[in-house]
Coordinates of C-alpha atoms in Angstrom, one line a residue:
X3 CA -13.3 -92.1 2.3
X4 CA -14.4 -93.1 -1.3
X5 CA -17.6 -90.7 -1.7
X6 CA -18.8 -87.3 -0.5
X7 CA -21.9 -87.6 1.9
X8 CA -24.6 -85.7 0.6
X9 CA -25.1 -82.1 2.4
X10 CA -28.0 -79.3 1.6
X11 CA -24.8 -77.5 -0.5
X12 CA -23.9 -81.2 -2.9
X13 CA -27.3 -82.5 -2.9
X14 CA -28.6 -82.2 -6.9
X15 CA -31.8 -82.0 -7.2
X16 CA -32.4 -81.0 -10.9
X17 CA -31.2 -84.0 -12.9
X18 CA -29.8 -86.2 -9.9
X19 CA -28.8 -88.9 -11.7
X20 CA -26.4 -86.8 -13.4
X21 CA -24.5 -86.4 -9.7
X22 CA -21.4 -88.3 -8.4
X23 CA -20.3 -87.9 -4.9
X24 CA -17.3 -90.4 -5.7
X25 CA -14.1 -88.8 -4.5
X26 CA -11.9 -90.1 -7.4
X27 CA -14.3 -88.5 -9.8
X28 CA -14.4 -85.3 -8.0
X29 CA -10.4 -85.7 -7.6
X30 CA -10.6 -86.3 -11.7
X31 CA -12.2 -83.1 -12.5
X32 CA -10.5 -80.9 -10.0
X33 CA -6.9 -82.2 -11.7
X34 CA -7.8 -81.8 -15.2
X35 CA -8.5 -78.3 -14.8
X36 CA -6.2 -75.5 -15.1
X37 CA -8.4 -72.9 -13.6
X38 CA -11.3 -72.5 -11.1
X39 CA -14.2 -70.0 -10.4
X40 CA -14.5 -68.8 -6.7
X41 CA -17.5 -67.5 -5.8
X42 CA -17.7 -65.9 -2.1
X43 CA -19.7 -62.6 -0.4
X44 CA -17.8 -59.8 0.8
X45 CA -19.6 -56.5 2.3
X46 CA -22.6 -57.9 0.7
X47 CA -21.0 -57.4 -2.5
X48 CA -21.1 -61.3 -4.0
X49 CA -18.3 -61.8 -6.2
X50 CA -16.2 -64.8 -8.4
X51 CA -12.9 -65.2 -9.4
X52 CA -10.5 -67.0 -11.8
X53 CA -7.5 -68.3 -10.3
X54 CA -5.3 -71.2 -10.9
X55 CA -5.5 -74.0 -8.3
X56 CA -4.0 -77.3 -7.7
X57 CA -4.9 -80.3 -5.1
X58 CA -2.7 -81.6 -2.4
X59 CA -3.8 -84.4 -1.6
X60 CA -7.3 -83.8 0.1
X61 CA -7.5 -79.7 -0.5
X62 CA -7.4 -77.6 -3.0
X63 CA -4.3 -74.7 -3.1
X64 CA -4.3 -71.2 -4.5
X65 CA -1.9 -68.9 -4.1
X66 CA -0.9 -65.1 -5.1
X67 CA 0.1 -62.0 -3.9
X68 CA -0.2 -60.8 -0.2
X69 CA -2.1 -57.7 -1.4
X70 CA -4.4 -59.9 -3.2
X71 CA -8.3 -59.1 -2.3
X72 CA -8.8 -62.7 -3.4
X73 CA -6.4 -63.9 -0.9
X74 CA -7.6 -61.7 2.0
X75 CA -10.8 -62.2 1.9
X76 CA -10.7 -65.9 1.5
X77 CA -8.1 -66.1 4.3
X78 CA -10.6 -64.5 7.2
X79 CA -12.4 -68.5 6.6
X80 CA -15.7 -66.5 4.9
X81 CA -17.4 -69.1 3.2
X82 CA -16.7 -69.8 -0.6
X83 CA -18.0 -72.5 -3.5
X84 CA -14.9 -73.9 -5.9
X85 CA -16.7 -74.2 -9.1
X86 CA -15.0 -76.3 -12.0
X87 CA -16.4 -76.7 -15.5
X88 CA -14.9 -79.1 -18.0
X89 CA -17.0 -78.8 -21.8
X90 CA -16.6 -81.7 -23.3
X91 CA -19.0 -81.2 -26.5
X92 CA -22.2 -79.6 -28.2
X93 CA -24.9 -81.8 -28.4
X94 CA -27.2 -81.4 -31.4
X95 CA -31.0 -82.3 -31.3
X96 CA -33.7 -82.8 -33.8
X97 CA -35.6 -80.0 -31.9
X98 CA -34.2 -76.6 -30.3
X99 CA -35.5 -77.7 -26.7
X100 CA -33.4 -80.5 -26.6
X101 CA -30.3 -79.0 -27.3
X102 CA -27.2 -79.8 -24.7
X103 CA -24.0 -79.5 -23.7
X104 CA -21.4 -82.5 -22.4
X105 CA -20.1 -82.0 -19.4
X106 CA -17.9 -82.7 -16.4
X107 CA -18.4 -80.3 -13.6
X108 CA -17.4 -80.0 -9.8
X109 CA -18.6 -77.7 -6.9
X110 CA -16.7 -77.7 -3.0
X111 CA -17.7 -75.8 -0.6
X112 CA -16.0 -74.7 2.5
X113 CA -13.4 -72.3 3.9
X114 CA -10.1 -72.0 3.3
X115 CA -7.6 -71.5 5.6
X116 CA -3.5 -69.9 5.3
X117 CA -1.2 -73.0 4.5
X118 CA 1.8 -72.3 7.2
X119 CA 4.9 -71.1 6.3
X120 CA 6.5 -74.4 7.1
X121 CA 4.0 -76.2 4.2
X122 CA 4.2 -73.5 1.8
X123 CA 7.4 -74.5 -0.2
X124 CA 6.0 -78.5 -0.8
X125 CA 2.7 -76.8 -2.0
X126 CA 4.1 -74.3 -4.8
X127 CA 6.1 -77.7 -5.4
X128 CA 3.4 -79.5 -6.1
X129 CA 1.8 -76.6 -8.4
X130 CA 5.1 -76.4 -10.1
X131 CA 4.7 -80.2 -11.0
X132 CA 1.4 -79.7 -12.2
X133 CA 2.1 -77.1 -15.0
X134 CA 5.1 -79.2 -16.2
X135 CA 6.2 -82.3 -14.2
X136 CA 10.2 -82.3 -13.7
X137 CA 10.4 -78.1 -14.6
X138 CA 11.0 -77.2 -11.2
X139 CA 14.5 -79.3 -11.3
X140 CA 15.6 -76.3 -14.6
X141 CA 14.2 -73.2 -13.5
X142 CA 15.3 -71.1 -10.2
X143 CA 13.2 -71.4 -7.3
X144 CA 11.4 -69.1 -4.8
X145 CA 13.4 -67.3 -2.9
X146 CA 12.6 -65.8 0.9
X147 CA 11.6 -62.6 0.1
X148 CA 9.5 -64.2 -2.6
X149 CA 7.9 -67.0 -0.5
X150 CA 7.2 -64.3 2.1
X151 CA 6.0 -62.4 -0.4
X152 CA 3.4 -65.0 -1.7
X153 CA 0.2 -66.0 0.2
X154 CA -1.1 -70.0 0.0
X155 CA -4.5 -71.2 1.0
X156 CA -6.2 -74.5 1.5
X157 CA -9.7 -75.6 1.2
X158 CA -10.4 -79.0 2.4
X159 CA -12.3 -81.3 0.3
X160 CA -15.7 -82.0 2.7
X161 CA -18.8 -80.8 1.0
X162 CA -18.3 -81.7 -3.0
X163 CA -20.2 -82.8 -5.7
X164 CA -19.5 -83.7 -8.9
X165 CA -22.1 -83.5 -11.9
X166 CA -21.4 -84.8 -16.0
X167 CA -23.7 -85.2 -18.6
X168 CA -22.1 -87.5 -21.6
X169 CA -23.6 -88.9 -24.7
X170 CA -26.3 -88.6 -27.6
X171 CA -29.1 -85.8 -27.7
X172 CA -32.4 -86.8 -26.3
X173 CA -34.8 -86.4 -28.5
X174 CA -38.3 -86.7 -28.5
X175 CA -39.5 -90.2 -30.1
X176 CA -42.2 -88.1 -32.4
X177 CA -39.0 -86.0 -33.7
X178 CA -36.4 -88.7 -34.8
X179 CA -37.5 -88.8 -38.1
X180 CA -37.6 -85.2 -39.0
X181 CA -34.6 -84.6 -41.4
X182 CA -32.0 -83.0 -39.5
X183 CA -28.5 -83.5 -38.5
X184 CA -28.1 -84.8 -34.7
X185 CA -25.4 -85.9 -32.8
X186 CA -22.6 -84.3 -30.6
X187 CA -20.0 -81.9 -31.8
X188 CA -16.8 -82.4 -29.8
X189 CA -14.3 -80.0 -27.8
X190 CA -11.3 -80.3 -26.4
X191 CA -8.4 -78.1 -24.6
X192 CA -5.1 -79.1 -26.0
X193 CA -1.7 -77.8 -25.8
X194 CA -0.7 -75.7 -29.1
X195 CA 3.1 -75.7 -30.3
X196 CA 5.5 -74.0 -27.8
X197 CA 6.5 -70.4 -28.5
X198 CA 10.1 -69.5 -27.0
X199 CA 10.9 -67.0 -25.5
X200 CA 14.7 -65.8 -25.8
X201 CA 16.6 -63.5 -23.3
X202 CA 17.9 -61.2 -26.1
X203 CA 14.1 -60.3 -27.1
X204 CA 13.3 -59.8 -23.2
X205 CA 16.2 -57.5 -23.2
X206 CA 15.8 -55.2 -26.0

């Protein structure tokens, strides 16, 4: 499968052209990120929440505690929406209605579903490679009690969209000449200079 079908959930309708069903692009966006939104209903109560995710290959992870509310909830199979949100740049118009933002974005929706116990080692593997690839060969591993302590879910990739707006500002032809700065204004997530962290400061 190399693109999404189209359901009510994916289809865009505001800006369609700005849509990509392609399943490397979705893949793209879902790997950059670091962190995802959640959104799900519980107890008519709606809620969203940050957590840090990874994809095997066609499903996103997440993992935490057993006690987590997150977790519970998500693991009954109540329906949820993955939202991911990648902000690329400011774009600056000649007018204030045409202001923007750049963008790459993805939304999946689905259920997720309690990785067996038998999967659940290869999955924090995989999330292990993703903060830092080769760290998991230096550092000491889950044990049982921690595994059993630890709750993974999957959400398979079925019902996703991706949506990206790149370039210039789109200005109005009448407003190109008035005499004010236009263009995009870039931003990027980068890694800063690692901090260490030394075992006689964590036992003072």
């Amino acid at each position: 499968m190399s693109h999404y079908t189209p359901t009510d959930l994916t289809r865009v309708r505001r800006i369609a052209q700005r849509a990509s069903y392609d399943q490397a692009t979705v893949h793209a966006i879902v790997d950059h990120a670091w962190i995802c939104h959640i959104a799900f209903s519980l107890d008519g109560q709606s809620h969203c929440i940050p957590t840090a995710h990874w994809r095997v290959d066609e499903a996103i992870h997440i993992h935490g505690s057993n006690g987590s509310r997150l977790l519970r909830a998500l693991a009954t199979g109540i329906p949820a929406c993955v939202c991911i949100t990648h902000l690329d740049g400011l774009v600056l118009a000649r007018s204030a209605f045409h202001h923007s933002m750049n963008y790459r974005s993805a939304m999946v929706y689905g259920r997720f579903a309690p990785l067996p116990a038998a999967e659940r080692s290869a999955s924090l593997d995989a999330f292990m490679d993703k903060l830092e690839p080769g760290r998991r060969a230096q550092v000491r591993m889950p044990d049982a009690n921690e595994l059993a302590a630890t709750t993974v879910l999957a959400l398979p990739i079925i019902e996703a969209v991706a949506k990206i707006r790149q370039g210039p500002p789109e200005d109005d032809e009448a407003d190109l000449s008035l005499p004010v700065w236009a263009g995009v204004w870039p931003l990027e997530t980068r890694l800063g200079e690692p901090i260490p962290h030394h075992a006689s400061t964590a036992l003072a």
